[in-house]
């Protein structure tokens, strides 16, 4: 299949990641960009993910003696430049021919955790090599076949992955109407799972999901933890009930997400869910958060609301499209620089200070339209 996308590698001139998204739309083929950028149904949840950060306010503090805030953290023994990490995103070769090799290189150079997707368009050894020693997690779309699951976990462990992220909120594909209008099918292989996806090229995401297990249960968390011996982070709880179910199954962490608004449209914004889940978890295990993060203040608010780590998805892919590994690194640097600015103005010297920061409820109408940032996808 003839599929031509960006080959870019180098510094990108951009003011914010909203601008970067518009730039990336010009270089990524229409169907692929629609797949990356769009959400489910009417895209209510997609856009609410960003708007919801306005539900809480950061009160500036003065005379706190803060200078040059420090964003570095230690997580599970790893020294990270920042609590900002890479979320799992499928098929990076849709955005840049270098694919995950470039994105992993950029993340490794920034100095944080890279989460490899089961549906990566690059195989595990190449990603591990590109990371050059930086920590790697593996996001698992659990198969109906436990023989396949064991084989994938064996490979993941061979590559030194430090945790398995079980995606529990995508047992069926969301209503991706933009993909249907564009007739989008995958033009690239998914080598980690390719042998289990006959004729995978040219297939829709619905086809890919059909190879995954729909009836996920707590027993699957137990199986992964027992067989792999690795921490299992359950990705998808958006309520106290689901958080408790994952904890009872032995989850080592909870990843709060609504899949970037790509699954159940009309569901709550991820930031609103974070606050409920964090209260329920009560610091028993780490919480990772994603969906809608576009600004340093979004990271700050997530950390102040109970997240231990905050993951970026789409913005990194836009940086990859425009600048390869350099563009990828720049996105992390940009959001982290914004985070440092917010920390300074909020009077917080360290990430631990941010975690103890009290946000103020916004009593005003916070449904601020983002029309200047929203894109036409069809």
CSV table of C-alpha atoms in Angstrom, one decimal:
chain,number,residue,atom,x,y,z
A,1,UNK,CA,0.0,0.0,0.0
A,2,UNK,CA,1.3,3.4,-1.0
A,3,UNK,CA,1.3,5.5,2.1
A,4,UNK,CA,3.4,8.7,2.4
A,5,UNK,CA,3.7,10.7,5.5
A,6,UNK,CA,6.3,13.0,7.2
A,7,UNK,CA,10.0,12.2,7.1
A,8,UNK,CA,10.9,15.3,9.2
A,9,UNK,CA,13.7,15.3,11.7
A,10,UNK,CA,14.8,18.6,13.3
A,11,UNK,CA,13.9,21.6,15.4
A,12,UNK,CA,10.3,22.8,15.1
A,13,UNK,CA,9.2,26.4,15.6
A,14,UNK,CA,5.9,26.4,17.5
A,15,UNK,CA,4.3,28.5,20.3
A,16,UNK,CA,2.0,25.9,21.8
A,17,UNK,CA,0.8,22.4,21.1
A,18,UNK,CA,-2.5,23.6,19.7
A,19,UNK,CA,-0.5,25.3,16.9
A,20,UNK,CA,1.6,22.2,16.5
A,21,UNK,CA,-1.6,20.2,15.9
A,22,UNK,CA,-2.6,22.5,13.1
A,23,UNK,CA,0.9,22.2,11.6
A,24,UNK,CA,0.8,18.4,11.8
A,25,UNK,CA,-2.5,18.3,10.0
A,26,UNK,CA,-0.7,19.7,6.9
A,27,UNK,CA,1.8,16.9,6.8
A,28,UNK,CA,0.0,13.8,8.0
A,29,UNK,CA,-2.4,12.2,5.4
A,30,UNK,CA,-6.0,13.0,5.9
A,31,UNK,CA,-7.2,9.5,7.0
A,32,UNK,CA,-4.3,9.0,9.4
A,33,UNK,CA,-4.6,12.5,10.9
A,34,UNK,CA,-8.4,11.9,11.4
A,35,UNK,CA,-7.6,8.7,13.2
A,36,UNK,CA,-5.0,10.4,15.5
A,37,UNK,CA,-6.9,13.6,16.3
A,38,UNK,CA,-10.6,12.6,16.3
A,39,UNK,CA,-12.7,11.2,19.1
A,40,UNK,CA,-15.9,9.2,19.4
A,41,UNK,CA,-19.4,10.2,18.4
A,42,UNK,CA,-20.1,13.9,18.7
A,43,UNK,CA,-16.6,14.4,20.3
A,44,UNK,CA,-18.2,15.9,23.4
A,45,UNK,CA,-15.9,14.0,25.8
A,46,UNK,CA,-12.8,14.7,23.6
A,47,UNK,CA,-13.3,18.5,24.0
A,48,UNK,CA,-14.6,18.2,27.6
A,49,UNK,CA,-11.2,16.7,28.5
A,50,UNK,CA,-9.6,20.0,27.8
A,51,UNK,CA,-12.4,22.3,29.1
A,52,UNK,CA,-12.6,20.4,32.4
A,53,UNK,CA,-9.3,21.7,33.7
A,54,UNK,CA,-11.1,25.1,34.1
A,55,UNK,CA,-13.2,23.5,36.8
A,56,UNK,CA,-10.3,24.2,39.2
A,57,UNK,CA,-8.2,27.3,39.6
A,58,UNK,CA,-4.5,27.8,40.6
A,59,UNK,CA,-4.2,30.6,43.1
A,60,UNK,CA,-0.9,32.4,42.7
A,61,UNK,CA,1.2,32.7,45.8
A,62,UNK,CA,3.8,35.3,46.6
A,63,UNK,CA,6.8,35.8,49.0
A,64,UNK,CA,7.4,32.0,49.0
A,65,UNK,CA,11.1,32.2,48.3
A,66,UNK,CA,10.8,30.0,45.2
A,67,UNK,CA,13.4,30.1,42.5
A,68,UNK,CA,14.0,27.8,39.6
A,69,UNK,CA,11.5,25.1,40.5
A,70,UNK,CA,12.6,21.5,40.2
A,71,UNK,CA,10.4,19.1,38.2
A,72,UNK,CA,12.5,16.0,38.7
A,73,UNK,CA,10.9,13.0,40.4
A,74,UNK,CA,11.8,9.4,41.4
A,75,UNK,CA,9.3,6.8,40.4
A,76,UNK,CA,9.9,3.1,41.1
A,77,UNK,CA,13.6,3.7,41.4
A,78,UNK,CA,13.9,5.6,38.2
A,79,UNK,CA,15.1,9.2,38.2
A,80,UNK,CA,12.9,11.2,35.8
A,81,UNK,CA,13.4,14.7,34.5
A,82,UNK,CA,9.7,15.3,35.1
A,83,UNK,CA,6.5,13.6,36.1
A,84,UNK,CA,5.4,13.9,32.5
A,85,UNK,CA,5.6,10.6,30.6
A,86,UNK,CA,4.7,9.1,27.2
A,87,UNK,CA,1.2,7.6,27.0
A,88,UNK,CA,0.7,4.5,24.7
A,89,UNK,CA,-0.3,5.5,21.2
A,90,UNK,CA,-0.7,3.1,18.3
A,91,UNK,CA,1.1,3.2,15.0
A,92,UNK,CA,3.5,6.2,15.2
A,93,UNK,CA,4.4,5.5,11.6
A,94,UNK,CA,1.1,7.2,10.6
A,95,UNK,CA,2.8,10.5,11.6
A,96,UNK,CA,6.4,10.0,10.7
A,97,UNK,CA,8.2,7.2,8.7
A,98,UNK,CA,10.6,6.8,11.5
A,99,UNK,CA,7.8,5.8,13.8
A,100,UNK,CA,8.5,4.7,17.4
A,101,UNK,CA,12.2,4.7,16.8
A,102,UNK,CA,12.1,8.5,16.7
A,103,UNK,CA,9.5,9.0,19.4
A,104,UNK,CA,11.4,6.6,21.8
A,105,UNK,CA,14.7,8.4,21.1
A,106,UNK,CA,13.1,11.8,21.9
A,107,UNK,CA,11.5,10.6,25.1
A,108,UNK,CA,14.7,8.9,26.1
A,109,UNK,CA,16.7,12.1,25.5
A,110,UNK,CA,14.2,14.1,27.6
A,111,UNK,CA,14.6,11.5,30.4
A,112,UNK,CA,11.2,10.0,31.2
A,113,UNK,CA,9.1,6.9,30.9
A,114,UNK,CA,8.1,5.6,27.5
A,115,UNK,CA,5.0,3.4,27.2
A,116,UNK,CA,5.0,1.1,24.2
A,117,UNK,CA,1.6,0.2,22.7
A,118,UNK,CA,0.7,-3.3,21.7
A,119,UNK,CA,-0.3,-1.8,18.4
A,120,UNK,CA,3.1,-0.1,17.8
A,121,UNK,CA,4.3,0.1,14.2
A,122,UNK,CA,7.8,-0.8,15.3
A,123,UNK,CA,9.0,-3.9,17.0
A,124,UNK,CA,10.1,-4.1,20.7
A,125,UNK,CA,13.9,-4.5,20.2
A,126,UNK,CA,14.1,-1.4,18.0
A,127,UNK,CA,12.2,0.7,20.6
A,128,UNK,CA,14.3,-0.6,23.4
A,129,UNK,CA,17.5,0.3,21.5
A,130,UNK,CA,16.2,3.8,20.7
A,131,UNK,CA,15.4,4.4,24.4
A,132,UNK,CA,19.0,3.8,25.2
A,133,UNK,CA,18.4,2.8,28.8
A,134,UNK,CA,15.4,5.0,29.6
A,135,UNK,CA,12.6,3.1,31.3
A,136,UNK,CA,10.0,1.4,29.2
A,137,UNK,CA,6.5,0.2,30.1
A,138,UNK,CA,4.3,-2.0,27.9
A,139,UNK,CA,0.7,-1.3,27.2
A,140,UNK,CA,-1.2,-4.6,26.9
A,141,UNK,CA,-4.3,-5.3,24.8
A,142,UNK,CA,-5.0,-8.6,26.4
A,143,UNK,CA,-5.7,-11.5,23.9
A,144,UNK,CA,-8.5,-14.1,24.2
A,145,UNK,CA,-5.6,-16.7,23.9
A,146,UNK,CA,-3.5,-17.1,27.0
A,147,UNK,CA,-0.7,-18.7,24.9
A,148,UNK,CA,-0.4,-15.5,22.9
A,149,UNK,CA,-0.5,-13.5,26.2
A,150,UNK,CA,2.3,-15.5,27.6
A,151,UNK,CA,4.4,-15.1,24.5
A,152,UNK,CA,4.0,-11.3,24.4
A,153,UNK,CA,4.8,-11.0,28.1
A,154,UNK,CA,7.9,-13.1,27.6
A,155,UNK,CA,9.1,-10.8,24.8
A,156,UNK,CA,8.3,-7.7,26.9
A,157,UNK,CA,10.3,-9.0,29.8
A,158,UNK,CA,13.2,-9.8,27.5
A,159,UNK,CA,13.3,-6.2,26.5
A,160,UNK,CA,13.5,-5.0,30.1
A,161,UNK,CA,10.0,-3.5,30.4
A,162,UNK,CA,9.5,-2.4,34.0
A,163,UNK,CA,5.6,-2.5,34.1
A,164,UNK,CA,2.6,-3.8,32.2
A,165,UNK,CA,-0.2,-1.4,31.6
A,166,UNK,CA,-3.5,-3.3,31.0
A,167,UNK,CA,-5.9,-1.3,28.9
A,168,UNK,CA,-9.3,-2.1,30.3
A,169,UNK,CA,-11.4,0.6,28.6
A,170,UNK,CA,-11.2,-0.5,25.0
A,171,UNK,CA,-12.8,-3.9,24.8
A,172,UNK,CA,-14.5,-2.7,21.7
A,173,UNK,CA,-13.7,0.3,19.4
A,174,UNK,CA,-15.5,3.6,20.1
A,175,UNK,CA,-17.8,5.2,17.5
A,176,UNK,CA,-15.1,6.8,15.4
A,177,UNK,CA,-17.2,8.5,12.7
A,178,UNK,CA,-14.3,10.4,11.2
A,179,UNK,CA,-12.6,7.1,10.4
A,180,UNK,CA,-15.7,5.8,8.8
A,181,UNK,CA,-16.1,8.9,6.6
A,182,UNK,CA,-12.5,8.8,5.6
A,183,UNK,CA,-12.6,5.0,5.0
A,184,UNK,CA,-9.5,4.7,7.2
A,185,UNK,CA,-7.6,1.4,7.5
A,186,UNK,CA,-4.1,0.9,8.8
A,187,UNK,CA,-1.4,1.2,6.1
A,188,UNK,CA,1.3,-0.1,8.4
A,189,UNK,CA,2.1,-3.3,10.2
A,190,UNK,CA,1.9,-3.8,13.9
A,191,UNK,CA,4.8,-6.2,14.5
A,192,UNK,CA,4.3,-6.9,18.2
A,193,UNK,CA,1.0,-8.5,17.4
A,194,UNK,CA,1.2,-8.9,13.6
A,195,UNK,CA,1.4,-12.7,13.7
A,196,UNK,CA,-1.9,-12.8,15.5
A,197,UNK,CA,-3.6,-10.4,13.0
A,198,UNK,CA,-3.9,-12.2,9.7
A,199,UNK,CA,-3.7,-9.6,6.8
A,200,UNK,CA,-3.5,-6.8,9.4
A,201,UNK,CA,-2.5,-4.2,6.8
A,202,UNK,CA,-5.6,-2.5,5.5
A,203,UNK,CA,-7.7,-3.5,8.5
A,204,UNK,CA,-9.8,-1.1,10.6
A,205,UNK,CA,-9.4,-0.7,14.3
A,206,UNK,CA,-12.6,-2.7,14.8
A,207,UNK,CA,-10.8,-5.6,13.2
A,208,UNK,CA,-7.8,-5.2,15.5
A,209,UNK,CA,-10.0,-5.0,18.6
A,210,UNK,CA,-11.7,-8.2,17.8
A,211,UNK,CA,-8.5,-10.0,18.5
A,212,UNK,CA,-8.5,-8.7,22.0
A,213,UNK,CA,-10.4,-10.1,24.9
A,214,UNK,CA,-13.8,-8.4,25.6
A,215,UNK,CA,-14.7,-10.1,28.9
A,216,UNK,CA,-11.8,-8.7,31.0
A,217,UNK,CA,-12.1,-9.5,34.7
A,218,UNK,CA,-10.0,-9.2,37.9
A,219,UNK,CA,-8.7,-12.7,37.2
A,220,UNK,CA,-6.8,-11.3,34.1
A,221,UNK,CA,-5.0,-8.7,36.3
A,222,UNK,CA,-4.0,-11.5,38.7
A,223,UNK,CA,-2.8,-13.7,35.8
A,224,UNK,CA,-0.6,-10.9,34.3
A,225,UNK,CA,0.9,-10.1,37.7
A,226,UNK,CA,1.6,-13.7,38.5
A,227,UNK,CA,3.0,-14.7,35.1
A,228,UNK,CA,5.0,-11.6,34.4
A,229,UNK,CA,6.2,-10.8,37.9
A,230,UNK,CA,5.9,-7.1,36.9
A,231,UNK,CA,3.8,-4.3,38.4
A,232,UNK,CA,0.4,-4.1,36.6
A,233,UNK,CA,-1.2,-0.7,36.1
A,234,UNK,CA,-4.9,-0.9,35.2
A,235,UNK,CA,-5.7,1.7,32.6
A,236,UNK,CA,-9.2,2.9,32.3
A,237,UNK,CA,-10.9,3.2,35.8
A,238,UNK,CA,-13.0,6.5,35.9
A,239,UNK,CA,-14.9,5.8,39.1
A,240,UNK,CA,-14.3,4.8,42.7
A,241,UNK,CA,-16.0,1.5,42.0
A,242,UNK,CA,-13.7,0.5,39.2
A,243,UNK,CA,-10.6,1.7,41.1
A,244,UNK,CA,-11.6,-0.6,44.1
A,245,UNK,CA,-12.1,-3.5,41.7
A,246,UNK,CA,-8.7,-3.0,40.2
A,247,UNK,CA,-7.0,-2.7,43.6
A,248,UNK,CA,-8.8,-5.8,44.9
A,249,UNK,CA,-7.4,-7.7,41.9
A,250,UNK,CA,-3.9,-6.7,42.8
A,251,UNK,CA,-3.2,-3.7,40.6
A,252,UNK,CA,0.0,-1.9,41.4
A,253,UNK,CA,-1.3,1.3,40.0
A,254,UNK,CA,-4.4,3.0,38.5
A,255,UNK,CA,-4.2,4.8,35.2
A,256,UNK,CA,-7.1,7.3,35.0
A,257,UNK,CA,-8.1,8.0,31.4
A,258,UNK,CA,-11.0,8.0,29.0
A,259,UNK,CA,-8.8,7.0,26.1
A,260,UNK,CA,-8.5,10.6,24.9
A,261,UNK,CA,-12.3,10.8,24.3
A,262,UNK,CA,-12.0,8.0,21.8
A,263,UNK,CA,-14.2,5.4,23.5
A,264,UNK,CA,-17.5,6.3,25.2
A,265,UNK,CA,-18.7,9.7,24.1
A,266,UNK,CA,-20.8,11.4,26.7
A,267,UNK,CA,-18.7,10.1,29.5
A,268,UNK,CA,-17.0,12.3,32.1
A,269,UNK,CA,-13.9,14.3,31.4
A,270,UNK,CA,-10.8,12.5,32.6
A,271,UNK,CA,-9.8,15.3,34.9
A,272,UNK,CA,-13.1,15.2,36.7
A,273,UNK,CA,-12.8,11.4,37.1
A,274,UNK,CA,-9.2,11.8,38.5
A,275,UNK,CA,-10.5,13.6,41.6
A,276,UNK,CA,-13.0,10.8,42.4
A,277,UNK,CA,-10.5,8.0,41.8
A,278,UNK,CA,-7.7,9.7,43.8
A,279,UNK,CA,-10.0,10.1,46.8
A,280,UNK,CA,-10.9,6.4,46.6
A,281,UNK,CA,-7.3,5.2,46.1
A,282,UNK,CA,-6.1,7.4,49.0
A,283,UNK,CA,-2.4,7.0,48.0
A,284,UNK,CA,-2.4,3.2,48.4
A,285,UNK,CA,-0.9,2.9,44.9
A,286,UNK,CA,0.4,5.4,42.3
A,287,UNK,CA,-2.1,7.1,39.9
A,288,UNK,CA,-1.2,7.9,36.3
A,289,UNK,CA,-3.4,10.3,34.4
A,290,UNK,CA,-4.0,11.2,30.8
A,291,UNK,CA,-6.5,12.7,28.3
A,292,UNK,CA,-6.7,16.4,27.4
A,293,UNK,CA,-3.3,17.5,28.7
A,294,UNK,CA,-2.2,20.4,26.5
A,295,UNK,CA,-0.6,22.9,29.0
A,296,UNK,CA,1.8,23.0,31.9
A,297,UNK,CA,-1.1,24.2,34.1
A,298,UNK,CA,-3.0,21.0,33.1
A,299,UNK,CA,-0.1,18.9,34.5
A,300,UNK,CA,0.0,21.1,37.6
A,301,UNK,CA,-3.7,20.7,38.2
A,302,UNK,CA,-3.5,16.9,37.7
A,303,UNK,CA,-0.7,16.5,40.1
A,304,UNK,CA,-2.5,18.7,42.7
A,305,UNK,CA,-5.6,16.5,42.2
A,306,UNK,CA,-3.9,13.2,43.0
A,307,UNK,CA,-1.9,12.1,40.0
A,308,UNK,CA,1.7,10.9,40.5
A,309,UNK,CA,2.5,10.9,36.8
A,310,UNK,CA,0.9,12.7,33.8
A,311,UNK,CA,1.0,11.2,30.4
A,312,UNK,CA,1.0,12.9,27.0
A,313,UNK,CA,-0.4,11.3,23.8
A,314,UNK,CA,-1.5,13.3,20.8
A,315,UNK,CA,0.8,16.3,21.3
A,316,UNK,CA,3.8,14.0,21.2
A,317,UNK,CA,2.6,12.5,17.9
A,318,UNK,CA,2.2,16.0,16.4
A,319,UNK,CA,5.8,16.8,17.5
A,320,UNK,CA,6.9,13.6,15.9
A,321,UNK,CA,5.2,14.5,12.6
A,322,UNK,CA,6.9,17.9,12.5
A,323,UNK,CA,10.4,17.1,13.8
A,324,UNK,CA,11.0,13.4,14.4
A,325,UNK,CA,12.9,12.6,17.6
A,326,UNK,CA,13.8,16.3,18.1
A,327,UNK,CA,10.1,17.4,17.7
A,328,UNK,CA,9.1,14.7,20.2
A,329,UNK,CA,11.6,15.9,22.8
A,330,UNK,CA,10.5,19.5,22.2
A,331,UNK,CA,6.9,18.7,23.1
A,332,UNK,CA,8.1,17.4,26.5
A,333,UNK,CA,10.4,20.3,27.0
A,334,UNK,CA,7.6,22.8,26.1
A,335,UNK,CA,5.1,21.4,28.5
A,336,UNK,CA,7.7,21.0,31.2
A,337,UNK,CA,8.9,24.6,30.8
A,338,UNK,CA,5.2,25.7,31.1
A,339,UNK,CA,5.0,23.6,34.3
A,340,UNK,CA,8.0,25.2,35.8
A,341,UNK,CA,6.6,28.7,35.1
A,342,UNK,CA,3.3,27.7,36.8
A,343,UNK,CA,5.2,26.2,39.7
A,344,UNK,CA,7.1,29.5,40.1
A,345,UNK,CA,4.0,31.6,40.1
A,346,UNK,CA,2.1,29.3,42.4
A,347,UNK,CA,4.9,29.3,44.9
A,348,UNK,CA,5.9,25.6,44.6
A,349,UNK,CA,9.5,24.6,44.5
A,350,UNK,CA,9.2,20.9,44.0
A,351,UNK,CA,6.7,18.4,42.5
A,352,UNK,CA,6.0,17.3,46.1
A,353,UNK,CA,4.9,20.9,46.8
A,354,UNK,CA,2.6,20.7,43.8
A,355,UNK,CA,1.0,17.5,45.1
A,356,UNK,CA,0.1,19.3,48.4
A,357,UNK,CA,-1.2,22.4,46.6
A,358,UNK,CA,-4.8,23.3,47.2
A,359,UNK,CA,-6.7,24.2,44.0
A,360,UNK,CA,-9.7,26.5,44.2
A,361,UNK,CA,-13.1,25.5,42.9
A,362,UNK,CA,-14.1,27.7,39.9
A,363,UNK,CA,-17.6,29.1,40.8
A,364,UNK,CA,-18.1,30.5,37.4
A,365,UNK,CA,-19.2,29.0,34.1
A,366,UNK,CA,-16.1,27.2,32.9
A,367,UNK,CA,-17.5,25.8,29.7
A,368,UNK,CA,-15.2,28.1,27.7
A,369,UNK,CA,-15.3,27.2,24.0
A,370,UNK,CA,-12.0,26.2,22.4
A,371,UNK,CA,-13.2,27.0,18.8
A,372,UNK,CA,-9.9,28.7,18.0
A,373,UNK,CA,-8.2,25.4,18.7
A,374,UNK,CA,-10.7,22.9,17.3
A,375,UNK,CA,-10.0,21.4,13.9
A,376,UNK,CA,-12.2,20.4,11.0
A,377,UNK,CA,-11.5,16.8,10.3
A,378,UNK,CA,-13.9,16.0,7.5
